[in-house]
């Protein structure tokens, strides 16, 4: 049975209006083909995703149990409207009515969502290989950058992350990867609001998710 657009995940009541819920429900029905759930293949015909170099990671994030708040690892086969709202809540822009604590919590949740996109094996760390994979995908559309160059860029960024998070390292010290706490340090002072967009929703919901 199709879920009511009034269905909201826990904690979303004060985050979006009833009109925005209705708008998201219409987009959900478009994506699902008027079915009660969305599967990964429903994203195949979304024009704004076709040329995105990290398309697979974006789609995967919608089904990641960590983002759905259903467990520490694994992927869901399909998501219902309540799950869809849970994912969309990560993209809600900062509201002027929020106090300082709420703003910080919203920022941290956005960064956690982004962290999960990098941490593909759900072990709580972004390893060098995982980071290389993301950088290679991001640069895959640039014919002037070879794979080895992309790997060098990733390696340099990881060394910088180690420097930011651990300071001066001993010659024999190994940086095992970026933890979420490290990730927060790296993103300190960077406006996450301008980095997270959901352009492919492409309806009135842009006011909510852009």
Short mmCIF file of C-alpha atoms in Angstrom, two decimals:
data_model
loop_
_atom_site.label_atom_id
_atom_site.label_comp_id
_atom_site.label_asym_id
_atom_site.label_seq_id
_atom_site.Cartn_x
_atom_site.Cartn_y
_atom_site.Cartn_z
CA UNK A 1 0.00 0.00 0.00
CA UNK A 2 1.30 3.47 -0.90
CA UNK A 3 2.44 5.45 2.12
CA UNK A 4 0.73 8.70 2.99
CA UNK A 5 2.68 11.89 2.30
CA UNK A 6 1.99 12.75 5.93
CA UNK A 7 4.39 10.03 7.01
CA UNK A 8 7.54 11.51 8.54
CA UNK A 9 10.63 9.88 9.98
CA UNK A 10 11.21 10.47 13.65
CA UNK A 11 12.65 13.92 14.28
CA UNK A 12 11.55 15.42 10.96
CA UNK A 13 8.41 17.12 12.29
CA UNK A 14 10.11 20.46 12.89
CA UNK A 15 12.38 20.22 9.86
CA UNK A 16 10.02 20.49 6.88
CA UNK A 17 6.56 21.90 6.27
CA UNK A 18 3.51 19.96 5.12
CA UNK A 19 3.80 21.59 1.68
CA UNK A 20 7.39 20.39 1.37
CA UNK A 21 6.35 16.88 2.41
CA UNK A 22 3.72 16.94 -0.37
CA UNK A 23 6.31 18.11 -2.90
CA UNK A 24 8.74 15.39 -1.90
CA UNK A 25 5.98 12.81 -2.08
CA UNK A 26 5.22 13.80 -5.69
CA UNK A 27 8.88 13.46 -6.59
CA UNK A 28 9.04 10.10 -4.80
CA UNK A 29 6.11 8.86 -6.88
CA UNK A 30 7.83 10.06 -10.06
CA UNK A 31 11.04 8.25 -9.17
CA UNK A 32 9.28 5.06 -8.09
CA UNK A 33 6.88 4.95 -11.04
CA UNK A 34 3.98 5.33 -8.60
CA UNK A 35 5.16 2.27 -6.66
CA UNK A 36 5.43 2.11 -2.83
CA UNK A 37 9.22 1.76 -2.91
CA UNK A 38 12.25 2.99 -4.86
CA UNK A 39 15.02 0.66 -6.03
CA UNK A 40 18.48 1.59 -7.34
CA UNK A 41 17.41 1.10 -10.95
CA UNK A 42 14.79 3.84 -10.53
CA UNK A 43 17.66 6.35 -10.59
CA UNK A 44 18.91 5.15 -14.00
CA UNK A 45 16.82 7.60 -16.00
CA UNK A 46 17.51 10.73 -13.95
CA UNK A 47 19.19 13.15 -16.43
CA UNK A 48 21.06 15.20 -13.83
CA UNK A 49 22.75 12.06 -12.52
CA UNK A 50 23.80 10.53 -15.83
CA UNK A 51 26.99 12.56 -16.21
CA UNK A 52 27.86 12.81 -12.53
CA UNK A 53 31.22 11.02 -12.05
CA UNK A 54 30.24 9.77 -8.58
CA UNK A 55 26.71 8.80 -9.61
CA UNK A 56 27.07 5.30 -8.16
CA UNK A 57 28.11 6.66 -4.76
CA UNK A 58 25.23 9.15 -4.67
CA UNK A 59 22.67 6.45 -5.47
CA UNK A 60 24.29 4.03 -3.02
CA UNK A 61 24.01 6.65 -0.26
CA UNK A 62 20.21 6.53 -0.54
CA UNK A 63 20.26 2.82 0.36
CA UNK A 64 23.04 2.88 2.96
CA UNK A 65 21.65 1.56 6.25
CA UNK A 66 23.85 4.02 8.15
CA UNK A 67 22.12 6.95 6.45
CA UNK A 68 18.73 5.30 6.86
CA UNK A 69 19.54 4.90 10.58
CA UNK A 70 18.83 1.19 10.36
CA UNK A 71 22.22 -0.24 11.24
CA UNK A 72 26.01 0.20 11.17
CA UNK A 73 26.50 -1.38 7.75
CA UNK A 74 24.81 -2.92 4.73
CA UNK A 75 22.53 -1.69 1.97
CA UNK A 76 18.75 -1.79 1.68
CA UNK A 77 17.30 -3.36 -1.48
CA UNK A 78 14.61 -0.69 -1.63
CA UNK A 79 13.41 2.35 0.30
CA UNK A 80 9.91 3.56 1.08
CA UNK A 81 8.72 7.15 1.39
CA UNK A 82 9.64 7.39 5.07
CA UNK A 83 13.18 6.25 4.20
CA UNK A 84 13.27 8.80 1.38
CA UNK A 85 12.37 11.57 3.82
CA UNK A 86 15.09 10.40 6.19
CA UNK A 87 17.67 10.76 3.41
CA UNK A 88 16.31 14.12 2.28
CA UNK A 89 16.53 15.47 5.84
CA UNK A 90 20.33 15.48 5.49
CA UNK A 91 20.06 18.08 2.74
CA UNK A 92 17.80 20.50 4.56
CA UNK A 93 19.39 23.98 4.57
CA UNK A 94 20.12 25.77 7.82
CA UNK A 95 17.02 27.53 9.14
CA UNK A 96 17.28 30.99 10.69
CA UNK A 97 15.11 29.77 13.58
CA UNK A 98 17.75 27.22 14.63
CA UNK A 99 19.84 27.89 17.70
CA UNK A 100 23.61 27.34 17.73
CA UNK A 101 23.34 23.77 18.99
CA UNK A 102 20.83 22.82 16.28
CA UNK A 103 23.00 24.38 13.56
CA UNK A 104 26.02 22.40 14.73
CA UNK A 105 24.00 19.18 14.88
CA UNK A 106 22.68 19.76 11.34
CA UNK A 107 26.20 20.40 10.05
CA UNK A 108 27.53 17.26 11.75
CA UNK A 109 24.75 15.12 10.25
CA UNK A 110 25.52 16.45 6.76
CA UNK A 111 29.20 15.65 7.22
CA UNK A 112 28.37 12.18 8.53
CA UNK A 113 26.35 11.52 5.36
CA UNK A 114 29.31 12.67 3.25
CA UNK A 115 31.73 10.60 5.34
CA UNK A 116 29.65 7.48 4.66
CA UNK A 117 30.01 8.07 0.91
CA UNK A 118 33.79 7.83 1.27
CA UNK A 119 33.84 5.04 3.86
CA UNK A 120 32.53 2.36 1.51
CA UNK A 121 33.27 -0.65 3.75
CA UNK A 122 31.59 0.90 6.82
CA UNK A 123 34.59 0.33 9.08
CA UNK A 124 34.59 3.90 10.43
CA UNK A 125 37.70 5.00 8.52
CA UNK A 126 38.37 6.43 5.08
CA UNK A 127 41.45 4.53 3.97
CA UNK A 128 43.89 5.65 1.30
CA UNK A 129 42.39 3.16 -1.17
CA UNK A 130 38.86 4.43 -0.51
CA UNK A 131 40.00 8.01 -0.95
CA UNK A 132 41.87 7.14 -4.15
CA UNK A 133 38.71 5.52 -5.48
CA UNK A 134 36.64 8.66 -4.91
CA UNK A 135 39.25 10.98 -6.44
CA UNK A 136 39.67 8.72 -9.47
CA UNK A 137 35.91 8.72 -10.01
CA UNK A 138 35.67 12.49 -9.61
CA UNK A 139 38.42 13.05 -12.18
CA UNK A 140 37.39 10.25 -14.55
CA UNK A 141 35.65 12.69 -16.88
CA UNK A 142 38.80 14.76 -17.38
CA UNK A 143 40.76 13.34 -20.35
CA UNK A 144 43.84 15.33 -19.36
CA UNK A 145 44.28 13.61 -15.99
CA UNK A 146 45.58 10.05 -16.03
CA UNK A 147 44.82 7.49 -13.34
CA UNK A 148 48.30 7.77 -11.83
CA UNK A 149 47.93 11.54 -11.56
CA UNK A 150 44.60 11.09 -9.79
CA UNK A 151 46.22 8.66 -7.36
CA UNK A 152 48.99 11.17 -6.67
CA UNK A 153 46.40 13.85 -5.92
CA UNK A 154 44.64 11.47 -3.51
CA UNK A 155 47.92 10.51 -1.84
CA UNK A 156 48.84 14.16 -1.33
CA UNK A 157 45.43 14.96 0.13
CA UNK A 158 45.69 12.00 2.52
CA UNK A 159 49.12 13.19 3.69
CA UNK A 160 47.66 16.63 4.32
CA UNK A 161 44.78 15.05 6.26
CA UNK A 162 47.27 13.15 8.41
CA UNK A 163 49.14 16.39 9.08
CA UNK A 164 45.96 18.22 10.09
CA UNK A 165 44.69 15.42 12.31
CA UNK A 166 47.89 14.07 13.85
CA UNK A 167 50.42 16.87 13.56
CA UNK A 168 54.06 15.92 13.19
CA UNK A 169 54.30 12.16 12.62
CA UNK A 170 57.24 9.93 13.42
CA UNK A 171 59.06 8.38 10.41
CA UNK A 172 57.75 4.91 11.24
CA UNK A 173 54.24 6.07 12.16
CA UNK A 174 51.41 4.93 9.87
CA UNK A 175 48.22 6.91 9.35
CA UNK A 176 45.51 4.25 9.13
CA UNK A 177 42.82 6.49 7.70
CA UNK A 178 40.43 9.35 8.32
CA UNK A 179 38.03 8.79 11.22
CA UNK A 180 34.83 10.80 11.49
CA UNK A 181 36.48 12.96 14.16
CA UNK A 182 39.33 13.62 11.71
CA UNK A 183 36.79 14.37 9.00
CA UNK A 184 35.19 17.03 11.19
CA UNK A 185 38.60 18.66 11.69
CA UNK A 186 39.33 18.65 7.96
CA UNK A 187 35.99 20.30 7.16
CA UNK A 188 36.24 22.85 9.94
CA UNK A 189 35.55 26.32 8.58
CA UNK A 190 34.25 25.02 5.22
CA UNK A 191 30.65 25.85 4.33
CA UNK A 192 29.05 22.43 3.89
CA UNK A 193 25.78 24.11 2.85
CA UNK A 194 27.27 25.08 -0.53
CA UNK A 195 28.69 21.59 -1.12
CA UNK A 196 25.63 19.38 -0.72
CA UNK A 197 22.97 19.68 -3.42
CA UNK A 198 20.29 17.35 -4.73
CA UNK A 199 19.86 18.84 -8.18
CA UNK A 200 18.25 15.74 -9.63
CA UNK A 201 15.06 16.22 -7.62
CA UNK A 202 14.30 18.95 -10.14
CA UNK A 203 10.93 20.06 -8.80
CA UNK A 204 9.62 22.55 -6.28
CA UNK A 205 11.66 20.59 -3.74
CA UNK A 206 14.72 22.51 -4.89
CA UNK A 207 13.84 25.15 -2.30
CA UNK A 208 14.21 22.47 0.35
CA UNK A 209 17.18 20.53 -0.95
CA UNK A 210 19.33 22.92 -2.97
#
